[in-house]
Amino acid sequence: MEFFEANEIARPITIRTNTLKTRRRELAQTLVNRGVNLQPIGTWTKVGLQVFDSQVPIGATPEYLAGQYILQAASSFLPVMALDPQENERILDMAAAPGGKTTYISALMKNTGCVFANDANKARTKSLIANIHRLGCKNTIVCNYDAREFPKVIGGFDRILLDAPCSGTGVIAKDESVKVNRNEKDFIQIPHLQKQLILSAIDSVDANSATGGVIVYSTCSVAIEENEAVVDYALRKRPNVKLVETHLQVGKPGFVSYRGKHFDSSLSLTRRYYPHTYNVDGFYVAKFKKIAPSPHDVSKAGANEKELLARAEAEEEGIINDDFAEFDNDEDADLMQKSIKRSMKKKGINPSGTKAL
């Protein structure tokens, strides 16, 4: 009941100091002089400020326009803090828009190394690019791929942040439509996408990275299907990763069993956040360490193997079953030859006098 009641109350407005341009103490003093009533969020973050009320629009001050801070939910700091980016690393933010987490990664790296900020929705990359420019992040590359295409696009990252698309059951206070827009089908389809994305993230990380080999998975959902169930699936499908401590000062341990479902015991290392306990959006954070390369990282001969693996995974998910279409290569070759001959005849070439390719 406390959770449902907390969903009816708006979360506090929070901002994150952009350490590339200023310090929190200096920013706080400047904003106080402008008539903003604020205080630090808590001991667990050194860059967050909570705004109580303001005589000026907080999203249009000269400091905001100069890129000294960004409006960002406190819970969105957590995945980046768990990721713990180091200077001169190669990092991928798989679902980056509107850029709060990407710019935080860039700030922690002090504009060194390289951050790939990807988002599958091209329209959303506008806000991502705008925030990257405004906050002065110079080590960032924006790309627009379906994140399931990684590592075919590019792999070998030191760290990857996957803040996965989710049902939004943790941000009902921000978006009330979640209460009426979601149905049972969503809680089957969304976790399926999340499972594909997390496997893609694991396969895109370099297990031999000197400093990293880390994947952080997070959602703004409180649903077991999108959190523990997805992480447990990843552990079963990729035995070359293990869960490690997030080193976050706040958060409740993830579930190891729920309503008769039992998950890997290491899921207690993951962290859950609820609106009624920490006054932040509902959130979930899991941190993986890759301990060995995936077969997909090293095998080029694995085309047939990958097909079989993909089929097995799809069968387990119930997407395809045993009567899935089979292909007859000999019959296909015959049809292709006939098609080539027809095409040659149309062009006025004698097919019997030329070798059909």
mmCIF file of C-alpha atoms in Angstrom:
data_model
loop_
_atom_site.group_PDB
_atom_site.id
_atom_site.type_symbol
_atom_site.label_atom_id
_atom_site.label_comp_id
_atom_site.label_asym_id
_atom_site.label_seq_id
_atom_site.Cartn_x
_atom_site.Cartn_y
_atom_site.Cartn_z
ATOM 1 C CA MET A 1 0.000 0.000 0.000
ATOM 2 C CA GLU A 2 2.907 2.372 0.768
ATOM 3 C CA PHE A 3 4.247 1.744 -2.740
ATOM 4 C CA PHE A 4 0.875 2.583 -4.365
ATOM 5 C CA GLU A 5 0.470 5.693 -2.219
ATOM 6 C CA ALA A 6 4.008 6.868 -3.063
ATOM 7 C CA ASN A 7 3.132 6.561 -6.777
ATOM 8 C CA GLU A 8 0.512 9.281 -6.316
ATOM 9 C CA ILE A 9 3.078 11.811 -5.035
ATOM 10 C CA ALA A 10 5.505 13.524 -7.414
ATOM 11 C CA ARG A 11 9.184 12.819 -6.780
ATOM 12 C CA PRO A 12 11.390 15.783 -5.815
ATOM 13 C CA ILE A 13 13.038 17.769 -8.626
ATOM 14 C CA THR A 14 16.703 16.813 -8.690
ATOM 15 C CA ILE A 15 19.611 18.160 -10.715
ATOM 16 C CA ARG A 16 23.089 16.767 -11.376
ATOM 17 C CA THR A 17 26.108 19.080 -11.300
ATOM 18 C CA ASN A 18 28.192 18.827 -14.466
ATOM 19 C CA THR A 19 31.710 18.429 -13.031
ATOM 20 C CA LEU A 20 33.207 19.174 -16.459
ATOM 21 C CA LYS A 21 32.174 22.816 -15.963
ATOM 22 C CA THR A 22 31.679 23.539 -12.240
ATOM 23 C CA ARG A 23 31.629 22.177 -8.675
ATOM 24 C CA ARG A 24 28.500 21.395 -6.692
ATOM 25 C CA ARG A 25 29.275 23.925 -3.930
ATOM 26 C CA GLU A 26 29.764 26.776 -6.462
ATOM 27 C CA LEU A 27 26.650 25.823 -8.435
ATOM 28 C CA ALA A 28 24.531 25.616 -5.271
ATOM 29 C CA GLN A 29 25.708 29.062 -4.144
ATOM 30 C CA THR A 30 24.942 30.624 -7.544
ATOM 31 C CA LEU A 31 21.447 29.085 -7.678
ATOM 32 C CA VAL A 32 20.684 30.126 -4.070
ATOM 33 C CA ASN A 33 21.565 33.708 -5.080
ATOM 34 C CA ARG A 34 18.997 33.381 -7.889
ATOM 35 C CA GLY A 35 16.279 32.434 -5.407
ATOM 36 C CA VAL A 36 16.436 28.616 -5.634
ATOM 37 C CA ASN A 37 15.836 26.690 -2.414
ATOM 38 C CA LEU A 38 17.934 23.502 -2.563
ATOM 39 C CA GLN A 39 20.122 21.079 -0.646
ATOM 40 C CA PRO A 40 22.358 18.056 -1.434
ATOM 41 C CA ILE A 41 20.348 14.878 -2.178
ATOM 42 C CA GLY A 42 22.187 12.659 0.305
ATOM 43 C CA THR A 43 25.544 11.294 1.342
ATOM 44 C CA TRP A 44 25.486 8.683 -1.428
ATOM 45 C CA THR A 45 26.034 11.199 -4.261
ATOM 46 C CA LYS A 46 28.559 14.039 -4.542
ATOM 47 C CA VAL A 47 26.946 15.706 -7.561
ATOM 48 C CA GLY A 48 23.177 15.679 -6.875
ATOM 49 C CA LEU A 49 21.056 18.584 -5.594
ATOM 50 C CA GLN A 50 17.387 18.492 -4.598
ATOM 51 C CA VAL A 51 15.296 21.550 -5.509
ATOM 52 C CA PHE A 52 12.396 22.429 -3.169
ATOM 53 C CA ASP A 53 11.155 25.609 -4.806
ATOM 54 C CA SER A 54 12.487 28.228 -7.164
ATOM 55 C CA GLN A 55 11.702 31.827 -8.088
ATOM 56 C CA VAL A 56 13.206 31.204 -11.551
ATOM 57 C CA PRO A 57 12.454 28.389 -14.040
ATOM 58 C CA ILE A 58 15.052 25.742 -13.122
ATOM 59 C CA GLY A 59 15.322 24.555 -16.750
ATOM 60 C CA ALA A 60 16.113 28.028 -18.162
ATOM 61 C CA THR A 61 18.677 29.650 -15.868
ATOM 62 C CA PRO A 62 21.941 30.973 -17.387
ATOM 63 C CA GLU A 63 23.746 28.150 -15.508
ATOM 64 C CA TYR A 64 21.452 25.541 -17.110
ATOM 65 C CA LEU A 65 21.979 27.010 -20.587
ATOM 66 C CA ALA A 66 25.749 27.093 -19.969
ATOM 67 C CA GLY A 67 25.655 23.363 -19.223
ATOM 68 C CA GLN A 68 26.590 23.556 -15.535
ATOM 69 C CA TYR A 69 23.817 21.112 -14.598
ATOM 70 C CA ILE A 70 21.136 18.829 -16.011
ATOM 71 C CA LEU A 71 17.691 17.963 -14.664
ATOM 72 C CA GLN A 72 17.994 14.271 -13.859
ATOM 73 C CA ALA A 73 16.117 11.860 -11.566
ATOM 74 C CA ALA A 74 18.216 10.792 -8.579
ATOM 75 C CA SER A 75 17.655 7.108 -9.414
ATOM 76 C CA SER A 76 19.348 7.678 -12.813
ATOM 77 C CA PHE A 77 22.650 8.411 -11.054
ATOM 78 C CA LEU A 78 22.760 4.862 -9.658
ATOM 79 C CA PRO A 79 23.504 2.769 -12.805
ATOM 80 C CA VAL A 80 26.389 5.091 -13.751
ATOM 81 C CA MET A 81 27.803 4.933 -10.208
ATOM 82 C CA ALA A 82 27.601 1.114 -10.397
ATOM 83 C CA LEU A 83 29.281 1.179 -13.845
ATOM 84 C CA ASP A 84 32.170 3.136 -12.276
ATOM 85 C CA PRO A 85 33.719 4.373 -15.572
ATOM 86 C CA GLN A 86 37.486 4.947 -15.555
ATOM 87 C CA GLU A 87 39.511 7.430 -17.590
ATOM 88 C CA ASN A 88 40.617 6.449 -21.124
ATOM 89 C CA GLU A 89 38.165 3.544 -21.411
ATOM 90 C CA ARG A 90 35.890 2.624 -24.321
ATOM 91 C CA ILE A 91 32.291 2.607 -23.073
ATOM 92 C CA LEU A 92 28.915 1.963 -24.718
ATOM 93 C CA ASP A 93 25.601 3.370 -23.470
ATOM 94 C CA MET A 94 23.178 1.089 -25.337
ATOM 95 C CA ALA A 95 19.978 3.100 -24.871
ATOM 96 C CA ALA A 96 21.309 6.590 -24.268
ATOM 97 C CA ALA A 97 18.592 9.220 -24.988
ATOM 98 C CA PRO A 98 18.015 11.823 -23.609
ATOM 99 C CA GLY A 99 21.614 11.674 -22.369
ATOM 100 C CA GLY A 100 21.578 12.101 -18.579
ATOM 101 C CA LYS A 101 23.573 8.918 -17.987
ATOM 102 C CA THR A 102 25.816 9.373 -21.062
ATOM 103 C CA THR A 103 26.888 12.860 -19.951
ATOM 104 C CA TYR A 104 27.474 11.597 -16.383
ATOM 105 C CA ILE A 105 29.756 8.828 -17.777
ATOM 106 C CA SER A 106 31.607 11.443 -19.833
ATOM 107 C CA ALA A 107 32.043 13.688 -16.772
ATOM 108 C CA LEU A 108 33.389 10.808 -14.637
ATOM 109 C CA MET A 109 35.864 10.015 -17.434
ATOM 110 C CA LYS A 110 36.892 13.726 -17.488
ATOM 111 C CA ASN A 111 36.367 13.853 -21.259
ATOM 112 C CA THR A 112 39.008 11.153 -21.891
ATOM 113 C CA GLY A 113 38.555 7.809 -23.699
ATOM 114 C CA CYS A 114 35.479 7.315 -25.827
ATOM 115 C CA VAL A 115 31.765 6.982 -25.049
ATOM 116 C CA PHE A 116 29.457 5.526 -27.701
ATOM 117 C CA ALA A 117 25.942 6.845 -27.069
ATOM 118 C CA ASN A 118 23.470 4.687 -28.991
ATOM 119 C CA ASP A 119 19.695 4.943 -29.264
ATOM 120 C CA ALA A 120 17.422 2.934 -31.548
ATOM 121 C CA ASN A 121 14.953 5.814 -31.897
ATOM 122 C CA LYS A 122 16.379 8.396 -34.315
ATOM 123 C CA ALA A 123 13.967 11.124 -33.156
ATOM 124 C CA ARG A 124 15.238 10.781 -29.571
ATOM 125 C CA THR A 125 18.863 11.319 -30.621
ATOM 126 C CA LYS A 126 18.080 15.050 -31.069
ATOM 127 C CA SER A 127 17.716 15.573 -27.316
ATOM 128 C CA LEU A 128 20.751 13.330 -26.749
ATOM 129 C CA ILE A 129 22.952 15.420 -29.072
ATOM 130 C CA ALA A 130 21.609 18.668 -27.565
ATOM 131 C CA ASN A 131 22.526 17.609 -24.011
ATOM 132 C CA ILE A 132 25.976 16.334 -25.086
ATOM 133 C CA HIS A 133 26.741 19.727 -26.716
ATOM 134 C CA ARG A 134 25.303 21.782 -23.850
ATOM 135 C CA LEU A 135 27.257 19.900 -21.183
ATOM 136 C CA GLY A 136 30.514 20.057 -23.179
ATOM 137 C CA CYS A 137 31.101 16.304 -23.564
ATOM 138 C CA LYS A 138 33.850 15.983 -26.175
ATOM 139 C CA ASN A 139 34.593 12.242 -25.967
ATOM 140 C CA THR A 140 31.158 11.108 -27.178
ATOM 141 C CA ILE A 141 30.025 9.490 -30.434
ATOM 142 C CA VAL A 142 26.269 9.313 -31.092
ATOM 143 C CA CYS A 143 24.925 6.382 -33.113
ATOM 144 C CA ASN A 144 21.494 5.106 -34.106
ATOM 145 C CA TYR A 145 21.419 1.285 -34.212
ATOM 146 C CA ASP A 146 19.072 -1.363 -32.940
ATOM 147 C CA ALA A 147 21.142 -2.334 -29.875
ATOM 148 C CA ARG A 148 20.528 -6.009 -30.648
ATOM 149 C CA GLU A 149 22.892 -5.552 -33.629
ATOM 150 C CA PHE A 150 25.905 -5.134 -31.314
ATOM 151 C CA PRO A 151 28.588 -6.623 -31.407
ATOM 152 C CA LYS A 152 28.185 -6.919 -35.218
ATOM 153 C CA VAL A 153 28.403 -3.122 -35.401
ATOM 154 C CA ILE A 154 31.265 -2.722 -32.934
ATOM 155 C CA GLY A 155 32.429 -4.711 -29.909
ATOM 156 C CA GLY A 156 35.370 -4.947 -27.530
ATOM 157 C CA PHE A 157 34.109 -2.375 -25.002
ATOM 158 C CA ASP A 158 35.601 -2.000 -21.525
ATOM 159 C CA ARG A 159 32.174 -1.310 -19.983
ATOM 160 C CA ILE A 160 28.570 -1.246 -21.190
ATOM 161 C CA LEU A 161 25.549 0.413 -19.616
ATOM 162 C CA LEU A 162 22.207 -1.070 -20.638
ATOM 163 C CA ASP A 163 19.427 1.059 -19.191
ATOM 164 C CA ALA A 164 16.853 -1.131 -20.892
ATOM 165 C CA PRO A 165 13.498 -0.026 -22.356
ATOM 166 C CA CYS A 166 10.899 -1.138 -19.821
ATOM 167 C CA SER A 167 7.251 -0.942 -18.761
ATOM 168 C CA GLY A 168 7.905 2.076 -16.511
ATOM 169 C CA THR A 169 6.202 0.630 -13.417
ATOM 170 C CA GLY A 170 8.757 2.481 -11.272
ATOM 171 C CA VAL A 171 7.932 5.945 -12.679
ATOM 172 C CA ILE A 172 4.132 6.015 -12.311
ATOM 173 C CA ALA A 173 4.433 9.273 -10.319
ATOM 174 C CA LYS A 174 6.010 10.840 -13.433
ATOM 175 C CA ASP A 175 3.766 9.138 -16.011
ATOM 176 C CA GLU A 176 0.325 8.107 -14.743
ATOM 177 C CA SER A 177 -0.622 6.600 -18.123
ATOM 178 C CA VAL A 178 1.486 3.523 -17.194
ATOM 179 C CA LYS A 179 -1.399 2.471 -14.910
ATOM 180 C CA VAL A 180 -3.821 2.116 -17.817
ATOM 181 C CA ASN A 181 -1.577 1.620 -20.878
ATOM 182 C CA ARG A 182 0.127 -1.622 -19.848
ATOM 183 C CA ASN A 183 -1.393 -5.075 -20.284
ATOM 184 C CA GLU A 184 -0.352 -8.696 -19.785
ATOM 185 C CA LYS A 185 1.092 -8.880 -23.309
ATOM 186 C CA ASP A 186 3.574 -6.076 -22.489
ATOM 187 C CA PHE A 187 5.016 -8.127 -19.635
ATOM 188 C CA ILE A 188 5.813 -10.907 -22.114
ATOM 189 C CA GLN A 189 7.101 -8.793 -25.029
ATOM 190 C CA ILE A 190 9.183 -6.249 -23.082
ATOM 191 C CA PRO A 191 11.163 -8.864 -21.069
ATOM 192 C CA HIS A 192 11.839 -10.749 -24.319
ATOM 193 C CA LEU A 193 13.439 -7.613 -25.827
ATOM 194 C CA GLN A 194 15.389 -7.028 -22.589
ATOM 195 C CA LYS A 195 16.772 -10.590 -22.737
ATOM 196 C CA GLN A 196 17.968 -10.065 -26.306
ATOM 197 C CA LEU A 197 19.589 -6.758 -25.355
ATOM 198 C CA ILE A 198 21.392 -8.101 -22.289
ATOM 199 C CA LEU A 199 22.913 -11.007 -24.263
ATOM 200 C CA SER A 200 24.016 -8.524 -26.929
ATOM 201 C CA ALA A 201 25.606 -6.329 -24.213
ATOM 202 C CA ILE A 202 27.480 -9.285 -22.697
ATOM 203 C CA ASP A 203 28.812 -10.356 -26.112
ATOM 204 C CA SER A 204 30.000 -6.791 -26.885
ATOM 205 C CA VAL A 205 32.237 -6.463 -23.823
ATOM 206 C CA ASP A 206 35.923 -7.356 -23.896
ATOM 207 C CA ALA A 207 36.518 -10.055 -21.269
ATOM 208 C CA ASN A 208 40.259 -9.311 -21.381
ATOM 209 C CA SER A 209 39.851 -5.596 -20.677
ATOM 210 C CA ALA A 210 42.614 -4.468 -18.301
ATOM 211 C CA THR A 211 40.298 -2.171 -16.348
ATOM 212 C CA GLY A 212 36.721 -3.230 -17.076
ATOM 213 C CA GLY A 213 34.848 -6.182 -18.533
ATOM 214 C CA VAL A 214 31.756 -4.791 -16.793
ATOM 215 C CA ILE A 215 28.079 -4.721 -17.824
ATOM 216 C CA VAL A 216 25.458 -2.802 -15.820
ATOM 217 C CA TYR A 217 21.796 -3.647 -16.466
ATOM 218 C CA SER A 218 19.126 -1.297 -15.127
ATOM 219 C CA THR A 219 15.401 -0.592 -15.558
ATOM 220 C CA CYS A 220 12.918 1.948 -14.189
ATOM 221 C CA SER A 221 10.573 -0.941 -13.389
ATOM 222 C CA VAL A 222 9.762 -2.856 -10.208
ATOM 223 C CA ALA A 223 8.433 -5.949 -12.061
ATOM 224 C CA ILE A 224 10.250 -9.242 -11.355
ATOM 225 C CA GLU A 225 9.772 -10.291 -15.026
ATOM 226 C CA GLU A 226 11.875 -7.339 -16.205
ATOM 227 C CA ASN A 227 14.519 -7.463 -13.496
ATOM 228 C CA GLU A 228 15.517 -10.658 -11.660
ATOM 229 C CA ALA A 229 14.032 -12.941 -14.342
ATOM 230 C CA VAL A 230 16.072 -11.215 -17.099
ATOM 231 C CA VAL A 231 19.307 -11.269 -15.064
ATOM 232 C CA ASP A 232 18.795 -14.929 -14.134
ATOM 233 C CA TYR A 233 18.211 -15.733 -17.839
ATOM 234 C CA ALA A 234 21.484 -13.968 -18.763
ATOM 235 C CA LEU A 235 23.404 -15.973 -16.141
ATOM 236 C CA ARG A 236 21.990 -19.224 -17.550
ATOM 237 C CA LYS A 237 22.660 -18.316 -21.189
ATOM 238 C CA ARG A 238 26.116 -16.826 -20.630
ATOM 239 C CA PRO A 239 28.055 -18.824 -18.020
ATOM 240 C CA ASN A 240 31.049 -16.566 -18.798
ATOM 241 C CA VAL A 241 29.583 -13.739 -16.661
ATOM 242 C CA LYS A 242 28.950 -13.443 -12.941
ATOM 243 C CA LEU A 243 27.153 -10.897 -10.768
ATOM 244 C CA VAL A 244 29.361 -8.671 -8.621
ATOM 245 C CA GLU A 245 28.805 -6.037 -5.902
ATOM 246 C CA THR A 246 27.339 -2.768 -7.184
ATOM 247 C CA HIS A 247 29.080 -0.814 -4.362
ATOM 248 C CA LEU A 248 26.014 1.424 -4.098
ATOM 249 C CA GLN A 249 25.435 2.737 -0.571
ATOM 250 C CA VAL A 250 21.647 2.493 -0.830
ATOM 251 C CA GLY A 251 19.204 -0.094 -2.166
ATOM 252 C CA LYS A 252 17.455 -3.291 -1.149
ATOM 253 C CA PRO A 253 18.839 -6.698 -2.292
ATOM 254 C CA GLY A 254 17.214 -8.281 -5.368
ATOM 255 C CA PHE A 255 14.925 -11.303 -4.930
ATOM 256 C CA VAL A 256 16.392 -14.814 -5.051
ATOM 257 C CA SER A 257 12.916 -16.365 -4.988
ATOM 258 C CA TYR A 258 9.464 -14.960 -5.692
ATOM 259 C CA ARG A 259 6.076 -16.708 -5.741
ATOM 260 C CA GLY A 260 7.539 -20.156 -6.309
ATOM 261 C CA LYS A 261 10.182 -18.994 -8.819
ATOM 262 C CA HIS A 262 13.769 -19.533 -7.701
ATOM 263 C CA PHE A 263 16.638 -17.514 -9.128
ATOM 264 C CA ASP A 264 20.425 -17.794 -8.853
ATOM 265 C CA SER A 265 21.533 -17.045 -5.270
ATOM 266 C CA SER A 266 23.910 -14.306 -6.514
ATOM 267 C CA LEU A 267 20.868 -12.139 -7.402
ATOM 268 C CA SER A 268 21.004 -10.834 -3.823
ATOM 269 C CA LEU A 269 23.925 -8.689 -5.121
ATOM 270 C CA THR A 270 21.555 -6.731 -7.386
ATOM 271 C CA ARG A 271 19.775 -3.658 -5.991
ATOM 272 C CA ARG A 272 16.106 -2.547 -5.923
ATOM 273 C CA TYR A 273 14.773 0.960 -5.277
ATOM 274 C CA TYR A 274 11.195 1.879 -4.360
ATOM 275 C CA PRO A 275 9.468 5.292 -4.243
ATOM 276 C CA HIS A 276 8.271 4.734 -0.658
ATOM 277 C CA THR A 277 11.666 3.713 0.758
ATOM 278 C CA TYR A 278 14.163 6.174 -0.752
ATOM 279 C CA ASN A 279 11.822 8.802 -2.278
ATOM 280 C CA VAL A 280 13.327 8.079 -5.722
ATOM 281 C CA ASP A 281 11.749 6.512 -8.813
ATOM 282 C CA GLY A 282 11.312 2.731 -8.720
ATOM 283 C CA PHE A 283 14.541 1.307 -10.123
ATOM 284 C CA TYR A 284 16.669 -1.824 -10.465
ATOM 285 C CA VAL A 285 20.457 -2.172 -10.930
ATOM 286 C CA ALA A 286 22.535 -5.301 -11.632
ATOM 287 C CA LYS A 287 26.288 -5.380 -12.256
ATOM 288 C CA PHE A 288 27.981 -8.191 -14.215
ATOM 289 C CA LYS A 289 31.665 -8.981 -14.638
ATOM 290 C CA LYS A 290 32.690 -10.882 -17.773
ATOM 291 C CA ILE A 291 35.215 -13.561 -16.818
ATOM 292 C CA ALA A 292 35.785 -15.281 -20.192
ATOM 293 C CA PRO A 293 35.107 -14.528 -23.887
ATOM 294 C CA SER A 294 31.738 -15.571 -25.343
ATOM 295 C CA PRO A 295 31.890 -18.201 -28.113
ATOM 296 C CA HIS A 296 30.410 -15.409 -30.281
ATOM 297 C CA ASP A 297 33.412 -13.167 -29.583
ATOM 298 C CA VAL A 298 35.941 -15.521 -31.129
ATOM 299 C CA SER A 299 34.258 -17.940 -33.571
ATOM 300 C CA LYS A 300 33.892 -16.894 -37.181
ATOM 301 C CA ALA A 301 32.839 -20.372 -38.212
ATOM 302 C CA GLY A 302 29.842 -20.113 -35.935
ATOM 303 C CA ALA A 303 27.238 -19.072 -38.535
ATOM 304 C CA ASN A 304 25.467 -22.439 -38.407
ATOM 305 C CA GLU A 305 26.192 -22.725 -34.687
ATOM 306 C CA LYS A 306 24.688 -19.261 -34.094
ATOM 307 C CA GLU A 307 21.598 -20.220 -36.084
ATOM 308 C CA LEU A 308 21.114 -23.321 -33.907
ATOM 309 C CA LEU A 309 21.724 -21.269 -30.748
ATOM 310 C CA ALA A 310 19.258 -18.572 -31.815
ATOM 311 C CA ARG A 311 16.703 -21.245 -32.656
ATOM 312 C CA ALA A 312 17.167 -22.949 -29.268
ATOM 313 C CA GLU A 313 16.725 -19.607 -27.479
ATOM 314 C CA ALA A 314 13.637 -18.784 -29.545
ATOM 315 C CA GLU A 315 12.162 -22.221 -28.791
ATOM 316 C CA GLU A 316 12.732 -21.700 -25.070
ATOM 317 C CA GLU A 317 10.976 -18.337 -25.306
ATOM 318 C CA GLY A 318 8.053 -20.034 -27.105
ATOM 319 C CA ILE A 319 8.490 -17.880 -30.227
ATOM 320 C CA ILE A 320 8.960 -20.868 -32.528
ATOM 321 C CA ASN A 321 8.195 -24.533 -32.110
ATOM 322 C CA ASP A 322 9.140 -27.851 -33.762
ATOM 323 C CA ASP A 323 6.979 -27.390 -36.847
ATOM 324 C CA PHE A 324 8.987 -24.292 -37.826
ATOM 325 C CA ALA A 325 9.601 -24.125 -41.606
ATOM 326 C CA GLU A 326 12.409 -26.318 -42.989
ATOM 327 C CA PHE A 327 14.377 -25.469 -46.145
ATOM 328 C CA ASP A 328 15.401 -27.819 -48.965
ATOM 329 C CA ASN A 329 18.686 -26.507 -50.423
ATOM 330 C CA ASP A 330 18.579 -28.719 -53.566
ATOM 331 C CA GLU A 331 15.060 -27.606 -54.399
ATOM 332 C CA ASP A 332 16.086 -23.962 -53.796
ATOM 333 C CA ALA A 333 19.112 -24.302 -56.120
ATOM 334 C CA ASP A 334 16.877 -25.715 -58.880
ATOM 335 C CA LEU A 335 14.402 -22.830 -58.518
ATOM 336 C CA MET A 336 17.244 -20.297 -58.588
ATOM 337 C CA GLN A 337 18.647 -21.764 -61.827
ATOM 338 C CA LYS A 338 15.197 -21.615 -63.459
ATOM 339 C CA SER A 339 14.788 -18.008 -62.341
ATOM 340 C CA ILE A 340 18.218 -17.035 -63.796
ATOM 341 C CA LYS A 341 17.367 -18.713 -67.126
ATOM 342 C CA ARG A 342 14.020 -16.869 -67.306
ATOM 343 C CA SER A 343 15.763 -13.572 -66.622
ATOM 344 C CA MET A 344 18.337 -14.247 -69.378
ATOM 345 C CA LYS A 345 15.614 -15.101 -71.908
ATOM 346 C CA LYS A 346 13.890 -11.781 -71.146
ATOM 347 C CA LYS A 347 17.178 -9.998 -71.915
ATOM 348 C CA GLY A 348 17.449 -11.879 -75.238
ATOM 349 C CA ILE A 349 20.367 -14.081 -74.128
ATOM 350 C CA ASN A 350 20.358 -17.800 -74.952
ATOM 351 C CA PRO A 351 20.585 -19.500 -71.514
ATOM 352 C CA SER A 352 21.843 -22.813 -72.958
ATOM 353 C CA GLY A 353 24.787 -21.108 -74.683
ATOM 354 C CA THR A 354 25.923 -19.339 -71.466
ATOM 355 C CA LYS A 355 26.841 -20.763 -68.116
ATOM 356 C CA ALA A 356 24.170 -19.747 -65.636
ATOM 357 C CA LEU A 357 25.791 -18.180 -62.589
#
